[in-house]
Amino acid sequence: MTRPSPGAVTVDRVRLALGVGFMSFLFGNNFVALDVGLEDSGPITLQAVAVTFAALTVWALTRRERLPVREMSRDTVIAVLAIAMALSVAAPLLMAYGVQRVNPAVAAMLVTTAPISTLLLERVVFGRHIGWQRLIGIALGVAGVGFVVAPLGEGGASEVVGIVVLIAASFSWAVGLILTRRLRGVVGGGRFVIWQMAAGLPVLYVLALAIEGFHVDWSWSFLLAAAYSGMFAKGLASFLQFRVVRVSSPLHSSLAAFMVPGIATISTYVILGETVAGIQLVGMAVIALAVGTVIRTHERGSSVLGRDAA
């Protein structure tokens, strides 16, 4: 088998880093969007509307692709449904409940537990060796999160619940990425994402009607928040995330979580007026170093983002 040239490997890493960085920007601003949207609706209703926007966006991006549903095996269909429950139902709902109880910046910081969960799940599911360079990267990421969280005070029982559900949301996200990885080569193309969201939407709407009565104050702020969360943070970002998982690994996709806290903290300062402490800026720099450390371990034989997009 022909090995890629050093130049090709460099391009691989640069394009992977750009893909992860753009996903981070989209995901990071999502926490502020959720905070704004939750002022006019419950968390389940907000996510049902947002995922509807997301499904329409992914449909527009992938309308020329074909997903051979009739040719899928029973096990593949079950896997698609499981991914839908993890990525389109559990993770969004838990995240919204968490943002209800803690500020967006703190919520984003807690999402950084996702790469740790993904790394451990990769070890269990794929038997993948955890190299020392990746361990250093993960350790740097955790240390960076520590710096970012350091200035924050205790928020009582409600904040504790928020912390727990946000960690659960990140684990659900990691599970969804692992399941997506298992379907690589079985289900191809971005059209898969639209079916994943379509499978989750009925569950979201049933829960929204049963628990919250689908109550919404249809303000412009709600519509803009739901549209951003759906079209960009869920639609476009999920489309990119699926591609990164297909050509690389769930760990590299979840590395977006390491940069999300910095983006979310800046967004909460600019949009919501919350201040950013100097030690948090140090944490953001350490987190960026962690991302670079782990991405440099990207396998030389991996494909680049978009190479197999056909």
PDB file of C-alpha atoms in Angstrom:
ATOM      1  CA  MET A   1       0.000   0.000   0.000  1.00  0.00           C
ATOM      2  CA  THR A   2       1.351   3.421  -0.983  1.00  0.00           C
ATOM      3  CA  ARG A   3       2.115   5.667   1.953  1.00  0.00           C
ATOM      4  CA  PRO A   4       1.104   9.316   1.716  1.00  0.00           C
ATOM      5  CA  SER A   5       3.856  11.913   1.319  1.00  0.00           C
ATOM      6  CA  PRO A   6       4.813  14.224   4.226  1.00  0.00           C
ATOM      7  CA  GLY A   7       3.135  17.083   2.376  1.00  0.00           C
ATOM      8  CA  ALA A   8      -0.110  15.153   2.096  1.00  0.00           C
ATOM      9  CA  VAL A   9       0.020  14.316   5.811  1.00  0.00           C
ATOM     10  CA  THR A  10       0.455  18.027   6.604  1.00  0.00           C
ATOM     11  CA  VAL A  11      -2.584  18.863   4.483  1.00  0.00           C
ATOM     12  CA  ASP A  12      -4.518  16.121   6.288  1.00  0.00           C
ATOM     13  CA  ARG A  13      -3.745  17.673   9.645  1.00  0.00           C
ATOM     14  CA  VAL A  14      -4.449  21.234   8.548  1.00  0.00           C
ATOM     15  CA  ARG A  15      -7.815  20.333   7.056  1.00  0.00           C
ATOM     16  CA  LEU A  16      -8.709  18.228  10.070  1.00  0.00           C
ATOM     17  CA  ALA A  17      -7.785  21.134  12.368  1.00  0.00           C
ATOM     18  CA  LEU A  18      -9.859  23.568  10.290  1.00  0.00           C
ATOM     19  CA  GLY A  19     -12.851  21.234  10.370  1.00  0.00           C
ATOM     20  CA  VAL A  20     -12.621  20.758  14.129  1.00  0.00           C
ATOM     21  CA  GLY A  21     -12.081  24.491  14.656  1.00  0.00           C
ATOM     22  CA  PHE A  22     -15.150  25.475  12.626  1.00  0.00           C
ATOM     23  CA  MET A  23     -17.280  22.909  14.455  1.00  0.00           C
ATOM     24  CA  SER A  24     -16.021  24.389  17.718  1.00  0.00           C
ATOM     25  CA  PHE A  25     -17.133  27.874  16.694  1.00  0.00           C
ATOM     26  CA  LEU A  26     -20.607  26.637  15.775  1.00  0.00           C
ATOM     27  CA  PHE A  27     -20.991  24.527  18.920  1.00  0.00           C
ATOM     28  CA  GLY A  28     -19.581  27.220  21.211  1.00  0.00           C
ATOM     29  CA  ASN A  29     -22.112  29.859  20.231  1.00  0.00           C
ATOM     30  CA  ASN A  30     -24.903  27.315  20.629  1.00  0.00           C
ATOM     31  CA  PHE A  31     -24.805  27.636  24.420  1.00  0.00           C
ATOM     32  CA  VAL A  32     -25.658  31.338  24.231  1.00  0.00           C
ATOM     33  CA  ALA A  33     -28.410  30.576  21.702  1.00  0.00           C
ATOM     34  CA  LEU A  34     -29.914  27.992  24.046  1.00  0.00           C
ATOM     35  CA  ASP A  35     -29.786  30.424  26.965  1.00  0.00           C
ATOM     36  CA  VAL A  36     -31.688  33.006  24.908  1.00  0.00           C
ATOM     37  CA  GLY A  37     -34.244  30.511  23.581  1.00  0.00           C
ATOM     38  CA  LEU A  38     -34.983  29.079  27.014  1.00  0.00           C
ATOM     39  CA  GLU A  39     -36.423  32.432  28.075  1.00  0.00           C
ATOM     40  CA  ASP A  40     -39.427  31.781  25.807  1.00  0.00           C
ATOM     41  CA  SER A  41     -39.923  28.000  25.961  1.00  0.00           C
ATOM     42  CA  GLY A  42     -39.105  24.811  27.826  1.00  0.00           C
ATOM     43  CA  PRO A  43     -35.947  22.858  26.972  1.00  0.00           C
ATOM     44  CA  ILE A  44     -37.739  20.020  25.160  1.00  0.00           C
ATOM     45  CA  THR A  45     -39.852  22.345  23.019  1.00  0.00           C
ATOM     46  CA  LEU A  46     -36.817  24.465  22.154  1.00  0.00           C
ATOM     47  CA  GLN A  47     -34.842  21.424  21.046  1.00  0.00           C
ATOM     48  CA  ALA A  48     -37.762  20.032  19.035  1.00  0.00           C
ATOM     49  CA  VAL A  49     -37.964  23.278  17.047  1.00  0.00           C
ATOM     50  CA  ALA A  50     -34.169  23.498  16.744  1.00  0.00           C
ATOM     51  CA  VAL A  51     -33.818  19.925  15.461  1.00  0.00           C
ATOM     52  CA  THR A  52     -36.549  20.677  12.910  1.00  0.00           C
ATOM     53  CA  PHE A  53     -34.433  23.560  11.612  1.00  0.00           C
ATOM     54  CA  ALA A  54     -31.417  21.228  11.653  1.00  0.00           C
ATOM     55  CA  ALA A  55     -33.166  18.503   9.642  1.00  0.00           C
ATOM     56  CA  LEU A  56     -34.229  21.004   6.970  1.00  0.00           C
ATOM     57  CA  THR A  57     -30.687  22.375   6.776  1.00  0.00           C
ATOM     58  CA  VAL A  58     -29.061  18.962   6.381  1.00  0.00           C
ATOM     59  CA  TRP A  59     -31.691  18.009   3.803  1.00  0.00           C
ATOM     60  CA  ALA A  60     -30.704  21.078   1.751  1.00  0.00           C
ATOM     61  CA  LEU A  61     -27.004  20.208   2.056  1.00  0.00           C
ATOM     62  CA  THR A  62     -27.443  16.561   1.076  1.00  0.00           C
ATOM     63  CA  ARG A  63     -30.470  16.573  -1.247  1.00  0.00           C
ATOM     64  CA  ARG A  64     -28.439  15.102  -4.113  1.00  0.00           C
ATOM     65  CA  GLU A  65     -27.156  12.214  -2.046  1.00  0.00           C
ATOM     66  CA  ARG A  66     -28.925   8.900  -1.673  1.00  0.00           C
ATOM     67  CA  LEU A  67     -29.320   6.751   1.420  1.00  0.00           C
ATOM     68  CA  PRO A  68     -30.395   3.206   0.473  1.00  0.00           C
ATOM     69  CA  VAL A  69     -32.801   2.638   3.355  1.00  0.00           C
ATOM     70  CA  ARG A  70     -34.378  -0.450   1.793  1.00  0.00           C
ATOM     71  CA  GLU A  71     -30.987  -2.097   1.431  1.00  0.00           C
ATOM     72  CA  MET A  72     -30.081  -1.581   5.112  1.00  0.00           C
ATOM     73  CA  SER A  73     -29.817  -4.631   7.330  1.00  0.00           C
ATOM     74  CA  ARG A  74     -31.861  -4.897  10.506  1.00  0.00           C
ATOM     75  CA  ASP A  75     -28.755  -4.294  12.628  1.00  0.00           C
ATOM     76  CA  THR A  76     -27.922  -1.140  10.658  1.00  0.00           C
ATOM     77  CA  VAL A  77     -31.434   0.258  11.130  1.00  0.00           C
ATOM     78  CA  ILE A  78     -31.216  -0.413  14.873  1.00  0.00           C
ATOM     79  CA  ALA A  79     -27.831   1.333  14.981  1.00  0.00           C
ATOM     80  CA  VAL A  80     -29.235   4.363  13.146  1.00  0.00           C
ATOM     81  CA  LEU A  81     -32.103   4.566  15.646  1.00  0.00           C
ATOM     82  CA  ALA A  82     -29.651   4.283  18.550  1.00  0.00           C
ATOM     83  CA  ILE A  83     -27.545   7.106  17.107  1.00  0.00           C
ATOM     84  CA  ALA A  84     -30.694   9.212  16.707  1.00  0.00           C
ATOM     85  CA  MET A  85     -31.593   8.691  20.371  1.00  0.00           C
ATOM     86  CA  ALA A  86     -28.043   9.598  21.471  1.00  0.00           C
ATOM     87  CA  LEU A  87     -27.291  12.579  19.212  1.00  0.00           C
ATOM     88  CA  SER A  88     -30.724  14.003  18.338  1.00  0.00           C
ATOM     89  CA  VAL A  89     -32.669  13.327  21.543  1.00  0.00           C
ATOM     90  CA  ALA A  90     -30.615  12.596  24.686  1.00  0.00           C
ATOM     91  CA  ALA A  91     -27.637  14.915  24.158  1.00  0.00           C
ATOM     92  CA  PRO A  92     -29.682  17.998  23.095  1.00  0.00           C
ATOM     93  CA  LEU A  93     -32.250  17.577  25.882  1.00  0.00           C
ATOM     94  CA  LEU A  94     -29.655  17.057  28.600  1.00  0.00           C
ATOM     95  CA  MET A  95     -27.670  20.014  27.314  1.00  0.00           C
ATOM     96  CA  ALA A  96     -30.728  22.296  27.362  1.00  0.00           C
ATOM     97  CA  TYR A  97     -31.628  21.203  30.887  1.00  0.00           C
ATOM     98  CA  GLY A  98     -28.046  21.929  31.938  1.00  0.00           C
ATOM     99  CA  VAL A  99     -27.989  25.404  30.374  1.00  0.00           C
ATOM    100  CA  GLN A 100     -31.204  26.124  32.298  1.00  0.00           C
ATOM    101  CA  ARG A 101     -29.300  25.629  35.558  1.00  0.00           C
ATOM    102  CA  VAL A 102     -25.818  27.013  34.870  1.00  0.00           C
ATOM    103  CA  ASN A 103     -24.562  29.868  32.720  1.00  0.00           C
ATOM    104  CA  PRO A 104     -23.608  29.101  29.101  1.00  0.00           C
ATOM    105  CA  ALA A 105     -19.869  29.393  29.703  1.00  0.00           C
ATOM    106  CA  VAL A 106     -19.912  26.828  32.524  1.00  0.00           C
ATOM    107  CA  ALA A 107     -22.091  24.522  30.423  1.00  0.00           C
ATOM    108  CA  ALA A 108     -19.590  24.686  27.582  1.00  0.00           C
ATOM    109  CA  MET A 109     -16.720  23.919  29.951  1.00  0.00           C
ATOM    110  CA  LEU A 110     -18.412  20.745  31.131  1.00  0.00           C
ATOM    111  CA  VAL A 111     -18.844  19.514  27.555  1.00  0.00           C
ATOM    112  CA  THR A 112     -15.062  19.093  27.440  1.00  0.00           C
ATOM    113  CA  THR A 113     -15.522  15.772  29.232  1.00  0.00           C
ATOM    114  CA  ALA A 114     -16.669  14.328  25.884  1.00  0.00           C
ATOM    115  CA  PRO A 115     -13.176  13.549  24.511  1.00  0.00           C
ATOM    116  CA  ILE A 116     -12.335  11.626  27.694  1.00  0.00           C
ATOM    117  CA  SER A 117     -15.498   9.536  27.342  1.00  0.00           C
ATOM    118  CA  THR A 118     -14.795   9.029  23.644  1.00  0.00           C
ATOM    119  CA  LEU A 119     -11.222   7.938  24.260  1.00  0.00           C
ATOM    120  CA  LEU A 120     -12.325   5.367  26.823  1.00  0.00           C
ATOM    121  CA  LEU A 121     -15.170   4.121  24.620  1.00  0.00           C
ATOM    122  CA  GLU A 122     -12.802   3.777  21.657  1.00  0.00           C
ATOM    123  CA  ARG A 123     -10.586   1.626  23.837  1.00  0.00           C
ATOM    124  CA  VAL A 124     -13.524  -0.589  24.898  1.00  0.00           C
ATOM    125  CA  VAL A 125     -15.301  -0.808  21.515  1.00  0.00           C
ATOM    126  CA  PHE A 126     -12.380  -0.821  19.058  1.00  0.00           C
ATOM    127  CA  GLY A 127      -9.579  -2.000  21.353  1.00  0.00           C
ATOM    128  CA  ARG A 128      -7.557   1.015  20.222  1.00  0.00           C
ATOM    129  CA  HIS A 129      -4.250   1.660  21.949  1.00  0.00           C
ATOM    130  CA  ILE A 130      -4.118   4.909  23.914  1.00  0.00           C
ATOM    131  CA  GLY A 131      -0.711   6.393  23.144  1.00  0.00           C
ATOM    132  CA  TRP A 132       1.197   8.610  25.535  1.00  0.00           C
ATOM    133  CA  GLN A 133       0.849  11.635  23.224  1.00  0.00           C
ATOM    134  CA  ARG A 134      -2.936  11.405  23.354  1.00  0.00           C
ATOM    135  CA  LEU A 135      -2.842  10.987  27.109  1.00  0.00           C
ATOM    136  CA  ILE A 136      -0.752  14.146  27.372  1.00  0.00           C
ATOM    137  CA  GLY A 137      -3.230  15.971  25.150  1.00  0.00           C
ATOM    138  CA  ILE A 138      -6.177  14.830  27.253  1.00  0.00           C
ATOM    139  CA  ALA A 139      -4.340  15.799  30.450  1.00  0.00           C
ATOM    140  CA  LEU A 140      -3.602  19.261  29.053  1.00  0.00           C
ATOM    141  CA  GLY A 141      -7.253  19.652  28.089  1.00  0.00           C
ATOM    142  CA  VAL A 142      -8.421  18.725  31.575  1.00  0.00           C
ATOM    143  CA  ALA A 143      -5.867  21.111  33.108  1.00  0.00           C
ATOM    144  CA  GLY A 144      -7.084  23.889  30.826  1.00  0.00           C
ATOM    145  CA  VAL A 145     -10.656  23.265  31.905  1.00  0.00           C
ATOM    146  CA  GLY A 146      -9.492  23.512  35.505  1.00  0.00           C
ATOM    147  CA  PHE A 147      -8.083  26.983  34.859  1.00  0.00           C
ATOM    148  CA  VAL A 148     -11.286  28.066  33.136  1.00  0.00           C
ATOM    149  CA  VAL A 149     -13.542  26.767  35.917  1.00  0.00           C
ATOM    150  CA  ALA A 150     -11.340  28.023  38.789  1.00  0.00           C
ATOM    151  CA  PRO A 151     -12.962  31.477  39.196  1.00  0.00           C
ATOM    152  CA  LEU A 152     -16.482  30.071  39.334  1.00  0.00           C
ATOM    153  CA  GLY A 153     -18.338  29.748  42.643  1.00  0.00           C
ATOM    154  CA  GLU A 154     -20.826  27.235  43.909  1.00  0.00           C
ATOM    155  CA  GLY A 155     -24.375  27.704  42.649  1.00  0.00           C
ATOM    156  CA  GLY A 156     -26.300  25.442  44.976  1.00  0.00           C
ATOM    157  CA  ALA A 157     -28.283  22.258  44.300  1.00  0.00           C
ATOM    158  CA  SER A 158     -29.666  23.479  40.981  1.00  0.00           C
ATOM    159  CA  GLU A 159     -26.174  24.020  39.608  1.00  0.00           C
ATOM    160  CA  VAL A 160     -25.078  20.578  40.838  1.00  0.00           C
ATOM    161  CA  VAL A 161     -27.968  19.028  38.883  1.00  0.00           C
ATOM    162  CA  GLY A 162     -26.912  21.094  35.872  1.00  0.00           C
ATOM    163  CA  ILE A 163     -23.353  19.813  36.126  1.00  0.00           C
ATOM    164  CA  VAL A 164     -24.529  16.191  36.279  1.00  0.00           C
ATOM    165  CA  VAL A 165     -26.869  16.432  33.283  1.00  0.00           C
ATOM    166  CA  LEU A 166     -24.238  18.262  31.215  1.00  0.00           C
ATOM    167  CA  ILE A 167     -21.675  15.536  31.884  1.00  0.00           C
ATOM    168  CA  ALA A 168     -24.365  12.997  30.922  1.00  0.00           C
ATOM    169  CA  ALA A 169     -24.983  14.997  27.724  1.00  0.00           C
ATOM    170  CA  SER A 170     -21.308  14.828  26.792  1.00  0.00           C
ATOM    171  CA  PHE A 171     -21.262  11.062  27.411  1.00  0.00           C
ATOM    172  CA  SER A 172     -24.353  10.641  25.224  1.00  0.00           C
ATOM    173  CA  TRP A 173     -22.583  12.622  22.517  1.00  0.00           C
ATOM    174  CA  ALA A 174     -19.554  10.328  22.775  1.00  0.00           C
ATOM    175  CA  VAL A 175     -21.770   7.226  22.515  1.00  0.00           C
ATOM    176  CA  GLY A 176     -23.368   8.632  19.360  1.00  0.00           C
ATOM    177  CA  LEU A 177     -19.957   9.254  17.796  1.00  0.00           C
ATOM    178  CA  ILE A 178     -18.786   5.732  18.590  1.00  0.00           C
ATOM    179  CA  LEU A 179     -21.926   4.224  17.034  1.00  0.00           C
ATOM    180  CA  THR A 180     -21.473   6.428  13.959  1.00  0.00           C
ATOM    181  CA  ARG A 181     -17.917   5.167  13.611  1.00  0.00           C
ATOM    182  CA  ARG A 182     -19.147   1.564  13.674  1.00  0.00           C
ATOM    183  CA  LEU A 183     -21.335   2.293  10.642  1.00  0.00           C
ATOM    184  CA  ARG A 184     -18.472   3.662   8.561  1.00  0.00           C
ATOM    185  CA  GLY A 185     -18.454   1.792   5.284  1.00  0.00           C
ATOM    186  CA  VAL A 186     -22.024   0.587   5.857  1.00  0.00           C
ATOM    187  CA  VAL A 187     -23.832   3.911   5.802  1.00  0.00           C
ATOM    188  CA  GLY A 188     -22.178   6.601   3.712  1.00  0.00           C
ATOM    189  CA  GLY A 189     -22.794  10.198   2.837  1.00  0.00           C
ATOM    190  CA  GLY A 190     -24.225  13.130   4.739  1.00  0.00           C
ATOM    191  CA  ARG A 191     -27.744  11.943   3.942  1.00  0.00           C
ATOM    192  CA  PHE A 192     -27.354   9.640   6.912  1.00  0.00           C
ATOM    193  CA  VAL A 193     -27.584  12.664   9.233  1.00  0.00           C
ATOM    194  CA  ILE A 194     -31.042  13.647   7.946  1.00  0.00           C
ATOM    195  CA  TRP A 195     -32.393  10.156   8.665  1.00  0.00           C
ATOM    196  CA  GLN A 196     -30.834  10.253  12.107  1.00  0.00           C
ATOM    197  CA  MET A 197     -32.613  13.542  12.875  1.00  0.00           C
ATOM    198  CA  ALA A 198     -35.866  12.415  11.288  1.00  0.00           C
ATOM    199  CA  ALA A 199     -35.859   9.385  13.596  1.00  0.00           C
ATOM    200  CA  GLY A 200     -35.378  11.589  16.659  1.00  0.00           C
ATOM    201  CA  LEU A 201     -37.934  14.301  15.809  1.00  0.00           C
ATOM    202  CA  PRO A 202     -41.110  12.299  16.635  1.00  0.00           C
ATOM    203  CA  VAL A 203     -39.680  11.473  20.061  1.00  0.00           C
ATOM    204  CA  LEU A 204     -38.864  15.134  20.730  1.00  0.00           C
ATOM    205  CA  TYR A 205     -42.327  16.348  19.711  1.00  0.00           C
ATOM    206  CA  VAL A 206     -44.122  13.690  21.748  1.00  0.00           C
ATOM    207  CA  LEU A 207     -42.064  14.598  24.823  1.00  0.00           C
ATOM    208  CA  ALA A 208     -42.582  18.327  24.235  1.00  0.00           C
ATOM    209  CA  LEU A 209     -46.365  17.885  23.993  1.00  0.00           C
ATOM    210  CA  ALA A 210     -46.621  15.469  26.919  1.00  0.00           C
ATOM    211  CA  ILE A 211     -44.338  17.282  29.367  1.00  0.00           C
ATOM    212  CA  GLU A 212     -44.412  20.952  28.363  1.00  0.00           C
ATOM    213  CA  GLY A 213     -47.607  21.229  26.324  1.00  0.00           C
ATOM    214  CA  PHE A 214     -45.421  22.606  23.530  1.00  0.00           C
ATOM    215  CA  HIS A 215     -45.665  26.070  25.063  1.00  0.00           C
ATOM    216  CA  VAL A 216     -43.708  28.731  23.161  1.00  0.00           C
ATOM    217  CA  ASP A 217     -43.675  32.529  23.187  1.00  0.00           C
ATOM    218  CA  TRP A 218     -43.017  33.050  19.482  1.00  0.00           C
ATOM    219  CA  SER A 219     -40.707  36.046  19.806  1.00  0.00           C
ATOM    220  CA  TRP A 220     -37.995  37.032  17.355  1.00  0.00           C
ATOM    221  CA  SER A 221     -35.361  36.184  19.955  1.00  0.00           C
ATOM    222  CA  PHE A 222     -36.746  32.652  20.270  1.00  0.00           C
ATOM    223  CA  LEU A 223     -36.890  32.143  16.504  1.00  0.00           C
ATOM    224  CA  LEU A 224     -33.352  33.442  16.000  1.00  0.00           C
ATOM    225  CA  ALA A 225     -32.031  31.307  18.864  1.00  0.00           C
ATOM    226  CA  ALA A 226     -33.797  28.161  17.630  1.00  0.00           C
ATOM    227  CA  ALA A 227     -32.736  28.854  14.044  1.00  0.00           C
ATOM    228  CA  TYR A 228     -29.071  29.294  14.980  1.00  0.00           C
ATOM    229  CA  SER A 229     -29.082  26.251  17.245  1.00  0.00           C
ATOM    230  CA  GLY A 230     -30.772  24.165  14.565  1.00  0.00           C
ATOM    231  CA  MET A 231     -29.321  25.421  11.285  1.00  0.00           C
ATOM    232  CA  PHE A 232     -25.722  25.983  12.391  1.00  0.00           C
ATOM    233  CA  ALA A 233     -24.932  24.271  15.716  1.00  0.00           C
ATOM    234  CA  LYS A 234     -26.945  21.123  14.893  1.00  0.00           C
ATOM    235  CA  GLY A 235     -27.419  21.115  11.130  1.00  0.00           C
ATOM    236  CA  LEU A 236     -24.157  22.293   9.606  1.00  0.00           C
ATOM    237  CA  ALA A 237     -22.042  21.243  12.589  1.00  0.00           C
ATOM    238  CA  SER A 238     -23.564  17.725  12.663  1.00  0.00           C
ATOM    239  CA  PHE A 239     -22.938  17.407   8.936  1.00  0.00           C
ATOM    240  CA  LEU A 240     -19.268  18.329   9.477  1.00  0.00           C
ATOM    241  CA  GLN A 241     -19.037  16.116  12.545  1.00  0.00           C
ATOM    242  CA  PHE A 242     -20.282  13.103  10.597  1.00  0.00           C
ATOM    243  CA  ARG A 243     -17.638  13.716   7.927  1.00  0.00           C
ATOM    244  CA  VAL A 244     -14.840  14.041  10.475  1.00  0.00           C
ATOM    245  CA  VAL A 245     -15.889  10.767  12.148  1.00  0.00           C
ATOM    246  CA  ARG A 246     -16.016   8.990   8.785  1.00  0.00           C
ATOM    247  CA  VAL A 247     -12.526  10.039   7.669  1.00  0.00           C
ATOM    248  CA  SER A 248     -10.816  10.103  11.056  1.00  0.00           C
ATOM    249  CA  SER A 249     -12.140   8.943  14.443  1.00  0.00           C
ATOM    250  CA  PRO A 250     -14.708   9.863  17.108  1.00  0.00           C
ATOM    251  CA  LEU A 251     -11.880  11.207  19.269  1.00  0.00           C
ATOM    252  CA  HIS A 252     -10.837  13.765  16.673  1.00  0.00           C
ATOM    253  CA  SER A 253     -14.439  14.833  16.205  1.00  0.00           C
ATOM    254  CA  SER A 254     -14.975  15.244  19.932  1.00  0.00           C
ATOM    255  CA  LEU A 255     -11.843  17.417  20.143  1.00  0.00           C
ATOM    256  CA  ALA A 256     -14.125  20.264  19.118  1.00  0.00           C
ATOM    257  CA  ALA A 257     -15.266  20.191  22.741  1.00  0.00           C
ATOM    258  CA  PHE A 258     -11.810  21.349  23.877  1.00  0.00           C
ATOM    259  CA  MET A 259     -12.166  24.675  22.031  1.00  0.00           C
ATOM    260  CA  VAL A 260     -15.857  25.204  22.761  1.00  0.00           C
ATOM    261  CA  PRO A 261     -15.359  26.667  26.277  1.00  0.00           C
ATOM    262  CA  GLY A 262     -13.176  29.497  25.013  1.00  0.00           C
ATOM    263  CA  ILE A 263     -15.616  30.369  22.252  1.00  0.00           C
ATOM    264  CA  ALA A 264     -18.622  30.129  24.561  1.00  0.00           C
ATOM    265  CA  THR A 265     -16.955  32.236  27.256  1.00  0.00           C
ATOM    266  CA  ILE A 266     -16.138  34.976  24.763  1.00  0.00           C
ATOM    267  CA  SER A 267     -19.680  34.817  23.349  1.00  0.00           C
ATOM    268  CA  THR A 268     -21.261  35.131  26.791  1.00  0.00           C
ATOM    269  CA  TYR A 269     -19.087  38.160  27.457  1.00  0.00           C
ATOM    270  CA  VAL A 270     -19.881  39.848  24.142  1.00  0.00           C
ATOM    271  CA  ILE A 271     -23.589  38.954  23.936  1.00  0.00           C
ATOM    272  CA  LEU A 272     -24.667  38.517  27.557  1.00  0.00           C
ATOM    273  CA  GLY A 273     -22.211  40.900  29.206  1.00  0.00           C
ATOM    274  CA  GLU A 274     -20.500  38.345  31.464  1.00  0.00           C
ATOM    275  CA  THR A 275     -16.850  39.028  32.263  1.00  0.00           C
ATOM    276  CA  VAL A 276     -13.928  36.757  31.455  1.00  0.00           C
ATOM    277  CA  ALA A 277     -11.214  36.333  34.117  1.00  0.00           C
ATOM    278  CA  GLY A 278      -7.537  36.354  33.205  1.00  0.00           C
ATOM    279  CA  ILE A 279      -7.034  32.803  34.483  1.00  0.00           C
ATOM    280  CA  GLN A 280      -9.773  31.664  32.097  1.00  0.00           C
ATOM    281  CA  LEU A 281      -7.786  33.075  29.174  1.00  0.00           C
ATOM    282  CA  VAL A 282      -4.802  31.017  30.367  1.00  0.00           C
ATOM    283  CA  GLY A 283      -7.072  27.975  30.410  1.00  0.00           C
ATOM    284  CA  MET A 284      -8.180  28.637  26.840  1.00  0.00           C
ATOM    285  CA  ALA A 285      -4.531  28.725  25.719  1.00  0.00           C
ATOM    286  CA  VAL A 286      -3.817  25.404  27.448  1.00  0.00           C
ATOM    287  CA  ILE A 287      -6.915  23.908  25.812  1.00  0.00           C
ATOM    288  CA  ALA A 288      -5.709  25.050  22.387  1.00  0.00           C
ATOM    289  CA  LEU A 289      -2.343  23.382  23.090  1.00  0.00           C
ATOM    290  CA  ALA A 290      -4.189  20.189  23.998  1.00  0.00           C
ATOM    291  CA  VAL A 291      -6.039  20.200  20.681  1.00  0.00           C
ATOM    292  CA  GLY A 292      -2.800  20.632  18.749  1.00  0.00           C
ATOM    293  CA  THR A 293      -1.085  17.855  20.708  1.00  0.00           C
ATOM    294  CA  VAL A 294      -3.800  15.281  20.025  1.00  0.00           C
ATOM    295  CA  ILE A 295      -4.369  16.224  16.377  1.00  0.00           C
ATOM    296  CA  ARG A 296      -0.646  15.749  15.702  1.00  0.00           C
ATOM    297  CA  THR A 297      -1.150  12.081  16.556  1.00  0.00           C
ATOM    298  CA  HIS A 298      -3.601  11.761  13.654  1.00  0.00           C
ATOM    299  CA  GLU A 299      -2.722   8.563  11.801  1.00  0.00           C
ATOM    300  CA  ARG A 300      -0.646   9.144   8.674  1.00  0.00           C
ATOM    301  CA  GLY A 301      -2.875   6.872   6.648  1.00  0.00           C
ATOM    302  CA  SER A 302      -6.087   8.694   7.467  1.00  0.00           C
ATOM    303  CA  SER A 303      -8.087  10.378   4.752  1.00  0.00           C
ATOM    304  CA  VAL A 304      -8.534  14.136   4.749  1.00  0.00           C
ATOM    305  CA  LEU A 305     -11.797  15.940   5.381  1.00  0.00           C
ATOM    306  CA  GLY A 306     -14.009  15.746   2.356  1.00  0.00           C
ATOM    307  CA  ARG A 307     -11.752  13.443   0.298  1.00  0.00           C
ATOM    308  CA  ASP A 308     -14.450  10.794   0.098  1.00  0.00           C
ATOM    309  CA  ALA A 309     -17.348  13.255  -0.092  1.00  0.00           C
ATOM    310  CA  ALA A 310     -19.112  11.965  -3.142  1.00  0.00           C
TER     311      ALA A 310
END
